[in-house]
Amino acid sequence: MQKATAEKSDPIAAQLAPVGRETVQDRVYSELRRALIGGLFEPSQVLTIRGLADALMTSTMPVREALGRLITEKALEALPNRSVRVPPITLERMDDLLRARILIEGEAIALAATRMTPHLISTIESMLSEWDEMRALKHKKDVDREVTLNQAFHFEIYRACGSAVLIPMIESLWLQSGPCIRVAIYAFSEAGEVDTAHYHRTIVKAMAAQNAREAREALVADISRPFVFLRNKLEADSKKGIPA
Amino acid sequence: MQKATAEKSDPIAAQLAPVGRETVQDRVYSELRRALIGGLFEPSQVLTIRGLADALMTSTMPVREALGRLITEKALEALPNRSVRVPPITLERMDDLLRARILIEGEAIALAATRMTPHLISTIESMLSEWDEMRALKHKKDVDREVTLNQAFHFEIYRACGSAVLIPMIESLWLQSGPCIRVAIYAFSEAGEVDTAHYHRTIVKAMAAQNAREAREALVADISRPFVFLRNKLEADSKKGIPA
DNA sequence: TCAATGCAAGTGTGATCACAAATCAAATAA
DNA sequence: TTATTTGATTTGTGATCACACTTGCATTGA
């Protein structure tokens, strides 16, 4: 493993930093988080501390702390062998996750709808056009960018709900459904174009009108899509697989 | 600090253990969890790694991992100084927590109501009588036992909802509202007797009838009580305090 | 040939060390 | 007396070491 000795401190740079410098474990945690939400890890893939430490150019210490944190929010799973893996996809778990997301994200967007400001509305409207830009040069399926844009759009709205309790729960739910979503988006691409931007436009319209009920319904339609799609795909696969 | 060197392994005892032995960090995590849900820490109290390690008779390592996990589920709070404390109580946060608990625990109990078995019903009915036993010898206010019993009753029901996603979220919410609840229960005791068992009986009746709507309403009444009580108390205190 | 045993590499866990930053106290200067 | 600075102590963070357990493969036995 590459040495990562603590370098001598630079007192000048130290005093320039505001108050809270970023720790290595925070960086590692963020990286793993991003990778999980983006679905960069396979479901059922096992992760090793030393392997991740090598990949992230650090020692094992920040990695084990980050893994522990991800395990408590169910983004990863601790096997009885003490090894850790990204949770496998099952139909029951997908239904469970979707139900929880409808419940909590639905509540968050309904709250947010009643608190919209003109500035916020123009912000999320401008995010719609970003979506169109990407479609313009869609010769390459940029799944990463698609995932990032989708996440930014949703959380820009959720932040407006003003609940310091609900938002971390939603982040945890995205973390848990990340691997499924990536699989679903790939399946989308194979099955032909599906207009995510259309669903987002419906959401923005409801938000601009401060109509909580319509916003919730539009959101439910948006987040249900990949789940029902993936569910159909998995059921079709098992029908093909089991009789064989 | 007390030495906690790894003792030599006992191969016989090792092979008797099923598969997953308990790690020290799991023990530490459980202890801190129990202490937080039970409200054994003061709000705004700062916790130090070495202090907890000494108290729990272990090294710093398991403690830091446990603290990191508790911080991610918002049971503790990381200050910019890198020190960690139990979050202070504010009116906004209490309202936020109560709203989330009504939303999620309400959904869980509604789900559970549709899945009740005779065995489960008799289990939670028997828990009611335990409550009466405690009341019989209430010469001593056993707040700890009260908290434990309340927790056991609620989670026995929540487990029946069958959602591996909702239950950890509820645990996180209890963890976050633990400090408030303890303060509220003390305030209850001062303000004279309040019959928790009565609310629980109403819940059990609705559950036995598999009436999801009534169960949800009874639950909301039960969990709202300490919050509205504490809210009134805090508002009264601030009215007395600020003009002075 | 196949199952069982034993060895070696890999992995997680806990303890300890090193270091920088924060905190607190006493001492000094205004 | 009050404000500032200096020094010692405390605390969090990251690296490294030691050890037990797991896993995989090769050797050995029937």
XYZ file of N, CA, C and O (backbone and C1' of nucleotides) in Angstrom, chain B residues 10-19 21, chain D residues 21:
51
model
N -9.420 -18.753 23.143
C -9.757 -20.063 23.661
C -10.445 -20.840 22.549
O -11.607 -20.601 22.247
N -9.747 -21.768 21.920
C -10.295 -22.421 20.721
C -11.592 -23.156 21.003
O -12.458 -23.252 20.147
N -11.749 -23.673 22.228
C -12.978 -24.397 22.554
C -14.161 -23.438 22.609
O -15.189 -23.658 21.968
N -13.986 -22.337 23.356
C -15.051 -21.346 23.443
C -15.340 -20.760 22.060
O -16.487 -20.473 21.718
N -14.279 -20.596 21.262
C -14.451 -20.009 19.938
C -15.372 -20.865 19.086
O -16.229 -20.355 18.365
N -15.213 -22.181 19.181
C -16.025 -23.019 18.304
C -17.424 -23.219 18.857
O -18.326 -23.619 18.133
N -17.608 -22.884 20.124
C -18.956 -22.924 20.673
C -19.774 -21.736 20.185
O -20.970 -21.858 19.967
N -19.123 -20.604 20.024
C -19.831 -19.413 19.553
C -20.415 -19.689 18.172
O -19.743 -20.260 17.318
N -21.674 -19.294 17.942
C -22.408 -19.649 16.720
C -21.637 -19.325 15.445
O -21.048 -20.201 14.849
N -21.663 -18.096 15.008
C -20.845 -17.664 13.894
C -20.353 -16.252 14.151
O -19.169 -15.967 14.040
N -19.490 -13.584 16.534
C -19.218 -13.119 17.873
C -19.463 -11.613 17.918
O -19.368 -10.921 16.908
P -10.394 -16.732 17.038
O -11.118 -16.615 15.632
C -11.818 -15.424 15.318
C -11.926 -15.270 13.811
C -12.365 -16.550 13.082
O -13.593 -16.297 12.430
C -10.535 -15.507 11.987
